[in-house]
Short mmCIF file of C-alpha atoms in Angstrom, two decimals:
data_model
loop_
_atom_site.label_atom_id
_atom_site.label_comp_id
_atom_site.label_asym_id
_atom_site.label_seq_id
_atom_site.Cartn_x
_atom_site.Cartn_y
_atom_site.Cartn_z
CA UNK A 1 0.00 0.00 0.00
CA UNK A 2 1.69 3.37 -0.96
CA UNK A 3 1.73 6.46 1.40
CA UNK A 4 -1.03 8.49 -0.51
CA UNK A 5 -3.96 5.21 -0.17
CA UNK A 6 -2.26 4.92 3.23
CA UNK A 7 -3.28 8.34 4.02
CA UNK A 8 -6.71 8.56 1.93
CA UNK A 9 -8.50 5.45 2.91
CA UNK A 10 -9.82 6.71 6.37
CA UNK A 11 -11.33 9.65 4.50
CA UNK A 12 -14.56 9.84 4.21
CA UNK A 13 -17.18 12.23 3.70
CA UNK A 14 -21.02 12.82 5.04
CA UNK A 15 -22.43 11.24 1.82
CA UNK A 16 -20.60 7.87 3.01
CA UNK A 17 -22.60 7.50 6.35
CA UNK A 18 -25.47 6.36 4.54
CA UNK A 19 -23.84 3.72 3.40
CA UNK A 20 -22.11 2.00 6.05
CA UNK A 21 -22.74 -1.68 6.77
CA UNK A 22 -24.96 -0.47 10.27
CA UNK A 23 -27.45 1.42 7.15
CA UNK A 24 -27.07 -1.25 4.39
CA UNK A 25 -27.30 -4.27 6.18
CA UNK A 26 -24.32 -5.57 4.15
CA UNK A 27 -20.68 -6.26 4.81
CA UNK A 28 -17.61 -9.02 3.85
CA UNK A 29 -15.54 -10.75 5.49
CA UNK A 30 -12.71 -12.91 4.03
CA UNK A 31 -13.85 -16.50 3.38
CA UNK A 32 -12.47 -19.32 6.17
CA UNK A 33 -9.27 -20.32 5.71
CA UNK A 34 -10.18 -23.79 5.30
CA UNK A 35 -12.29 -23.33 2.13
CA UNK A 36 -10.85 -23.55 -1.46
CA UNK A 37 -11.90 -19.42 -2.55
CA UNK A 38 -9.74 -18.82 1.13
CA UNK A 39 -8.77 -15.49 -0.45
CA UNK A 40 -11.91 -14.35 -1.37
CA UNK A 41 -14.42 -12.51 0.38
CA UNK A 42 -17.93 -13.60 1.25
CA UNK A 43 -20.77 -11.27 1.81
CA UNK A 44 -22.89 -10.76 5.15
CA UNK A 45 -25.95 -9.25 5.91
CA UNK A 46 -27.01 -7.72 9.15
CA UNK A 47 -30.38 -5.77 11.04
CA UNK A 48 -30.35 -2.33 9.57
CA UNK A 49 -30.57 1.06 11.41
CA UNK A 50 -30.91 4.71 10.55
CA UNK A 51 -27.90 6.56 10.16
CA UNK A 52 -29.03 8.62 13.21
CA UNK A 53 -29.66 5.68 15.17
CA UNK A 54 -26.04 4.68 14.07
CA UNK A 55 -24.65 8.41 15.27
CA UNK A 56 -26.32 7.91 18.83
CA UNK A 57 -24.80 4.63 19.06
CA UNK A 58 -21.61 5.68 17.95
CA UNK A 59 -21.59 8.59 20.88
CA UNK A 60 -23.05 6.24 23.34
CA UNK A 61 -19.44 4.24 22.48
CA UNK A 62 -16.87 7.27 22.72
CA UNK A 63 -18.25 8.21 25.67
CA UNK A 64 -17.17 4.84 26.73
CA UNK A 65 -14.63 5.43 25.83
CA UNK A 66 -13.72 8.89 27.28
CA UNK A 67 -14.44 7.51 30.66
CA UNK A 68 -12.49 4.34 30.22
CA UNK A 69 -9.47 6.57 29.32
CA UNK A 70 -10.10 8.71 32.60
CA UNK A 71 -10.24 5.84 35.04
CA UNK A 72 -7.09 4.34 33.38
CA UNK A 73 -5.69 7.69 33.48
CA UNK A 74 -4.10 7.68 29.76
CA UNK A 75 -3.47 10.87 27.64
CA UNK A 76 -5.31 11.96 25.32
CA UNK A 77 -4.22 10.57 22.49
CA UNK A 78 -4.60 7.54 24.00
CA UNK A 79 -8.33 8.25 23.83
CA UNK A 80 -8.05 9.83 20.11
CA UNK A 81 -6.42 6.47 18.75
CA UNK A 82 -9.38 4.67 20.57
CA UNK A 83 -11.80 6.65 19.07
CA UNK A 84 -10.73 6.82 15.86
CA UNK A 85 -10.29 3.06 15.54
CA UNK A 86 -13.44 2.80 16.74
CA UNK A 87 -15.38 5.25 13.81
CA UNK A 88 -12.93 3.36 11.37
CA UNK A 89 -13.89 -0.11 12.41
CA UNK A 90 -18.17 0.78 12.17
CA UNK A 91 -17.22 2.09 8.48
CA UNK A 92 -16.54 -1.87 7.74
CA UNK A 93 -18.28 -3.14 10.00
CA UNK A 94 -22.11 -2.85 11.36
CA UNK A 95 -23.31 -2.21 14.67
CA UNK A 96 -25.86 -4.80 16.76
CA UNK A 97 -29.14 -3.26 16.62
CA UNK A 98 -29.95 -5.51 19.87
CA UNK A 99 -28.53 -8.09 21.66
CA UNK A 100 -29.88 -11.11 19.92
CA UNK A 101 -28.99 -9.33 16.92
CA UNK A 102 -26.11 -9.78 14.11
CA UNK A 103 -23.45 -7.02 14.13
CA UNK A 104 -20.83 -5.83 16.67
CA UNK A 105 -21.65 -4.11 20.10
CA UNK A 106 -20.76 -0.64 20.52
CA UNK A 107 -20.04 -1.21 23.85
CA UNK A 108 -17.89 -4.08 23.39
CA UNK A 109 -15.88 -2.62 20.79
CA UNK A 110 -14.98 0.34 22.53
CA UNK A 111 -13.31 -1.41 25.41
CA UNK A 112 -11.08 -3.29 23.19
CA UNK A 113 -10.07 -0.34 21.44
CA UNK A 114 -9.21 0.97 24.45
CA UNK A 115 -7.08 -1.87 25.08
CA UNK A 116 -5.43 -1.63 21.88
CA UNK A 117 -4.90 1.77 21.61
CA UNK A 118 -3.05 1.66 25.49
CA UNK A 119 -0.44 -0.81 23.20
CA UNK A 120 -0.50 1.32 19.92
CA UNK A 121 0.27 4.77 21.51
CA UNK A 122 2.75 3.11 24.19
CA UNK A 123 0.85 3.43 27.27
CA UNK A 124 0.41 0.16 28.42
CA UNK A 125 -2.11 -1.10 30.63
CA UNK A 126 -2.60 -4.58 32.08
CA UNK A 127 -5.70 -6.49 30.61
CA UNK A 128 -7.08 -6.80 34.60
CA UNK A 129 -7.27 -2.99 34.57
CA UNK A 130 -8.97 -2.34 31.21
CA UNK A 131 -11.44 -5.24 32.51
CA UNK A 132 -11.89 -3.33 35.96
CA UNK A 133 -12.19 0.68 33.77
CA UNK A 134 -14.94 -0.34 31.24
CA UNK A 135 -16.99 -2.37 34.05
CA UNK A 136 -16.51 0.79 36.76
CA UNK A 137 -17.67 3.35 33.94
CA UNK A 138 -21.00 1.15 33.46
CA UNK A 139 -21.95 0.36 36.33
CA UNK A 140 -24.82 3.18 36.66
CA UNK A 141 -25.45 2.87 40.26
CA UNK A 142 -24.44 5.78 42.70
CA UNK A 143 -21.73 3.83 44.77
CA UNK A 144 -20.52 2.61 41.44
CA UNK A 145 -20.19 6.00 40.03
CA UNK A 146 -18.09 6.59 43.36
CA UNK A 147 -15.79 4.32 43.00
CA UNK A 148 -15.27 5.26 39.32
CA UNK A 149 -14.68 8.53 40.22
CA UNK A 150 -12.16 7.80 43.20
CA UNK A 151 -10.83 4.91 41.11
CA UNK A 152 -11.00 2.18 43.94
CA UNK A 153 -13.20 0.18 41.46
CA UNK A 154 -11.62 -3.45 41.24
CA UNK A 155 -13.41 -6.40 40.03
CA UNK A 156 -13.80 -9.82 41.35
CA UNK A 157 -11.17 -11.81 38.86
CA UNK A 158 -12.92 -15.28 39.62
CA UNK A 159 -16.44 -13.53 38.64
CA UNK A 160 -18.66 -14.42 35.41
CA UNK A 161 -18.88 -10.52 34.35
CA UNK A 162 -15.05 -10.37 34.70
CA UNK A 163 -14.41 -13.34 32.43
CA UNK A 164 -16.85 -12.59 30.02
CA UNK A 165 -15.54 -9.09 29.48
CA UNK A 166 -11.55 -10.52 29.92
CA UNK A 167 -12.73 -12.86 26.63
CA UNK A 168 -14.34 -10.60 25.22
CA UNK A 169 -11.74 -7.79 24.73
CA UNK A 170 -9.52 -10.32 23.44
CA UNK A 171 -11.78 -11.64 20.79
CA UNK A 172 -12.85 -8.17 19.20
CA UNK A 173 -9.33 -6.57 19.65
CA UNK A 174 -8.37 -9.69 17.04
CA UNK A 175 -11.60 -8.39 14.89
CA UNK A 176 -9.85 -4.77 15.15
CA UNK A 177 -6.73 -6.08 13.78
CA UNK A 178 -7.84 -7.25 10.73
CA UNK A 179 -10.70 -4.68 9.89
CA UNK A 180 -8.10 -1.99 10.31
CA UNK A 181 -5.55 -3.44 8.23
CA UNK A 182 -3.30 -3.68 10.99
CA UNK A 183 -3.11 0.47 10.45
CA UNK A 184 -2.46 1.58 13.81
CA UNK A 185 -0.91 4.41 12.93
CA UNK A 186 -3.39 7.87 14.14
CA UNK A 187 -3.00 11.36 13.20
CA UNK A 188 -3.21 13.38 16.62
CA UNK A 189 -4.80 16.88 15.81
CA UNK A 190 -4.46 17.62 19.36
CA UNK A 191 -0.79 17.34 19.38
CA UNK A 192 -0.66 19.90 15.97
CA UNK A 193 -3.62 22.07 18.38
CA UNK A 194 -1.03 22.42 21.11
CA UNK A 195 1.81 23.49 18.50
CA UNK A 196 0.09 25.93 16.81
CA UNK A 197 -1.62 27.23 20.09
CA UNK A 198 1.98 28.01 21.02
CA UNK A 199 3.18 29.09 17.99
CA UNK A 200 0.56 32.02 17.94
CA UNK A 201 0.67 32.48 22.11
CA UNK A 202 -3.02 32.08 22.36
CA UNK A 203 -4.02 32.70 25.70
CA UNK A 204 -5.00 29.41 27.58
CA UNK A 205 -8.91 29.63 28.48
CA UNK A 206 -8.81 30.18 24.56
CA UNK A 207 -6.70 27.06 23.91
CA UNK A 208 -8.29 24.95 26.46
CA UNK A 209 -11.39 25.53 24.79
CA UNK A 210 -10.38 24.75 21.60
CA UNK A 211 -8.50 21.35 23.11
CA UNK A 212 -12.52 20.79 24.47
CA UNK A 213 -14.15 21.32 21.21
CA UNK A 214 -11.61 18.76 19.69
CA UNK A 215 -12.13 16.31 22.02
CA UNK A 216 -15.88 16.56 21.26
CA UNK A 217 -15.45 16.19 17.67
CA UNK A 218 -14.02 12.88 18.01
CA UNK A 219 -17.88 11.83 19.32
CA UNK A 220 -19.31 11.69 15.95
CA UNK A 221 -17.67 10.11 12.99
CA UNK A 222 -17.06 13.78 11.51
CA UNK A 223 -13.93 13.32 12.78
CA UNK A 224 -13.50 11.41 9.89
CA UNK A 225 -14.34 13.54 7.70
CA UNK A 226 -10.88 16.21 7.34
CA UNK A 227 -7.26 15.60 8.10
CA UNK A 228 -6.05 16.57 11.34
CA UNK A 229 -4.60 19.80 11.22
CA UNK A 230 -8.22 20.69 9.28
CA UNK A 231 -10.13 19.66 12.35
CA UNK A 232 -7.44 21.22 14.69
CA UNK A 233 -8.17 24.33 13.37
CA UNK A 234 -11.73 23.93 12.65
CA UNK A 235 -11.82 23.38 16.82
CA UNK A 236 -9.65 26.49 16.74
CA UNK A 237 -11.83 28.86 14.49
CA UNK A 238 -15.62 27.66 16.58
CA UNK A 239 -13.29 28.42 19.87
CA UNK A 240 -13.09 31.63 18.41
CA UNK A 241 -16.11 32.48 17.36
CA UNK A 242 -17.53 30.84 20.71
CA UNK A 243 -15.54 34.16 22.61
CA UNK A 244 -16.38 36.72 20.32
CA UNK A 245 -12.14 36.58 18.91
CA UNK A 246 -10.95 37.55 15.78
CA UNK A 247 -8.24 34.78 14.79
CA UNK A 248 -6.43 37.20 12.41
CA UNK A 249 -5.49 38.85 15.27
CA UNK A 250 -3.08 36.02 15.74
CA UNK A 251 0.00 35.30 13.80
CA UNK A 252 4.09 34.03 14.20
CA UNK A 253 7.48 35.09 12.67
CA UNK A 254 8.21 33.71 9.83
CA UNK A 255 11.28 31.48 10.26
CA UNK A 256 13.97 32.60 7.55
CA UNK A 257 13.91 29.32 5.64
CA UNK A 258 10.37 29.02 5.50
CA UNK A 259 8.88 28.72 1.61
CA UNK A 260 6.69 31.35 0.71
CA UNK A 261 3.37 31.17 -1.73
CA UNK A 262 3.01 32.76 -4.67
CA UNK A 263 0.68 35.33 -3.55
CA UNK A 264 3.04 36.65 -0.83
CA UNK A 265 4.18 40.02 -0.46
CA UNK A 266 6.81 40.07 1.52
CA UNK A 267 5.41 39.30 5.22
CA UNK A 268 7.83 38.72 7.54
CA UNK A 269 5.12 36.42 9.90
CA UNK A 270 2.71 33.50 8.99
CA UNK A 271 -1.19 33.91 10.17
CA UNK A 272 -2.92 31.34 11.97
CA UNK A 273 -3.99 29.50 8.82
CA UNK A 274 -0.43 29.06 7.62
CA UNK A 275 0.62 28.08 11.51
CA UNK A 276 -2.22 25.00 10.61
CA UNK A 277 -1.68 24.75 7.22
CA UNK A 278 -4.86 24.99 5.89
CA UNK A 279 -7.21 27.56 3.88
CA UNK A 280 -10.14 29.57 5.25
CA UNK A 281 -12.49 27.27 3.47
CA UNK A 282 -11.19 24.24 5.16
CA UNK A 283 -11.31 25.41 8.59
CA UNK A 284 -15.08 26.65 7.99
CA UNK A 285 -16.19 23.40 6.34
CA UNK A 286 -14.61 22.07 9.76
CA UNK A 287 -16.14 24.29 12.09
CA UNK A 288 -19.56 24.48 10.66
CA UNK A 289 -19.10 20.10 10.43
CA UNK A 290 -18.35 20.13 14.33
CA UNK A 291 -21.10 22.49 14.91
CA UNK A 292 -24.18 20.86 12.74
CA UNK A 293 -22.54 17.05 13.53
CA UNK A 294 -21.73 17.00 16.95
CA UNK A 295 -23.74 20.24 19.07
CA UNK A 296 -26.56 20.72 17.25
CA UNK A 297 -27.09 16.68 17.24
CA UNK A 298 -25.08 14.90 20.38
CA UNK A 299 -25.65 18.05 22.89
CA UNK A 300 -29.39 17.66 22.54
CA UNK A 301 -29.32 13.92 23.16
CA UNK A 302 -26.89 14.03 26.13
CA UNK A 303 -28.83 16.72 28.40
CA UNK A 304 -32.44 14.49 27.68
CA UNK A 305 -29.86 11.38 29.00
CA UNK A 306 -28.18 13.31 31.92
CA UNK A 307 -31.54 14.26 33.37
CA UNK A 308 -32.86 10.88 33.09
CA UNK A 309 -29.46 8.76 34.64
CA UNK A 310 -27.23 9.40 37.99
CA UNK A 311 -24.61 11.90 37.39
CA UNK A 312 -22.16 11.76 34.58
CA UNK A 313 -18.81 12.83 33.04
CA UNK A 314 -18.64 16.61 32.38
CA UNK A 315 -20.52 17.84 29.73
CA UNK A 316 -19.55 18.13 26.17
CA UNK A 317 -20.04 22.00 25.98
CA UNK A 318 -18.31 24.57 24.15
CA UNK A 319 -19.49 27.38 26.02
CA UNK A 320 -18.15 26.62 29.24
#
């Protein structure tokens, strides 16, 4: 596989989520090993869903998997590689409408890509303790959401729950594997967030916010949707606009060896879009993606769930 279809074929746009194997009802997988076509693939057909139906779900997992990564106490981009194998794997794969149904379980999935992404992004964590995170973050009950939050939460090793979700994470982190080509490799927009937060000396409230609206973006596949330093400074340009802040009012030197466009005059300093490398059409189509894709459709459905369950993780708002 060359660099360029390396790069490309986690790309996908808006159009493409009504086609995933959760909406169609169809997938392949590669034919047993044992059979004479070995190398072939053999179609599958699953329970359909709406692609909104597929979004909540989708959410419902991140979140997962946002809690998972606090009680194991990973960085972030632990948590972004987690995430985005997780929207990569439900573009191959469908989701279980119910649990007698065909498909994968959100829920499921999530913790192994937890586990998987702990060994990707070199922050290991023992299988015990993934077990012990995802079955602390949902357990709903008020001492349980205690003891995630204090992180005394330890399950019983010799207990059917803990062996069933031990076997489990083992069994879809092999699934992971081979849906994602073995591509483990994750762009961290984040990371380039930080750098060109720095680069410009943004003030901090204004960075962290940003940092918050990225993290957000990664609970709807839209995160799929641009390269990372696209989202990065889509996050950058709604933090913006959230506090009332002209982003031309930021902008760097201009380091002496640096190439220069066509169209330049001269300046001796780069603006924030050349800090992120991207045009002013690409960070709108971002912002106005994390805005339509993720608040006007997850922030809805998380205040009707937080009113109706015991108390959860902050709040995925942009305004605070």
């Amino acid at each position: 596989m060359t660099a360029d279809v390396a790069a490309t074929q986690w790309l996908f746009s808006r159009d493409d989520m009504q086609y995933t194997p959760s909406v169609t009802g169809t997938y392949e997988l590669p034919a047993p090993a044992d059979t004479e076509s070995s190398s072939a693939m053999v179609k599958h057909t699953a329970q359909t869903m709406t692609s909104e139906q597929e979004r909540v779900l989708r959410g419902k997992g991140v979140h997962l998997i946002y809690k998972m990564g606090e009680f194991l106490q990973v960085g972030q981009h632990v948590m972004v590689a987690a995430a985005t194998f997780f929207h990569r794997f439900f573009m191959r794969r469908p989701l279980q409408v119910n649990r007698a149904g065909s498909g994968w379980s959100h829920y499921e999935v999530a913790a192994a890509c937890v586990f998987l992404a702990c060994k990707a992004e070199e922050s290991l964590r023992k299988l015990s303790s993934v077990v012990d995170a995802v079955m602390a973050s949902l357990d709903k009950s008020p001492e349980g959401q205690m003891r995630w939050a204090d992180r005394s939460f330890r399950a019983n090793h010799g207990s059917h729950e803990f062996a069933k979700w031990r076997d489990c994470i083992i069994l879809h982190e092999e699934a992971l594997l081979t849906t994602l080509c073995f591509d483990l490799v994750v762009p961290q927009p984040h990371e380039l967030l930080v750098r060109a937060a720095r680069t410009l000396e943004v003030e901090t409230p204004l960075a962290r916010l940003a940092w918050t609206i990225l993290n957000d973006a990664f609970r709807d596949p839209t995160c799929l949707f641009f390269d990372a330093p696209v989202l990065a400074s889509g996050a950058f340009l709604k933090a913006c606009t959230e506090r009332n802040v002209d982003p031309a009012m930021y902008y760097a030197a201009r380091p002496s060896d640096a190439p220069r466009r066509p169209d330049d005059e001269g300046d001796d300093y780069f603006d924030w879009l050349d800090v992120f490398d991207v045009d002013l059409d690409e960070a709108r189509d971002a912002m106005q993606a994390i805005e339509k894709d993720v608040y006007d459709f997850h922030l809805p459905l998380q205040r009707v769930s937080s009113s109706r369950s015991a108390p959860q993780p902050p709040p995925t708002t942009a305004s605070s």
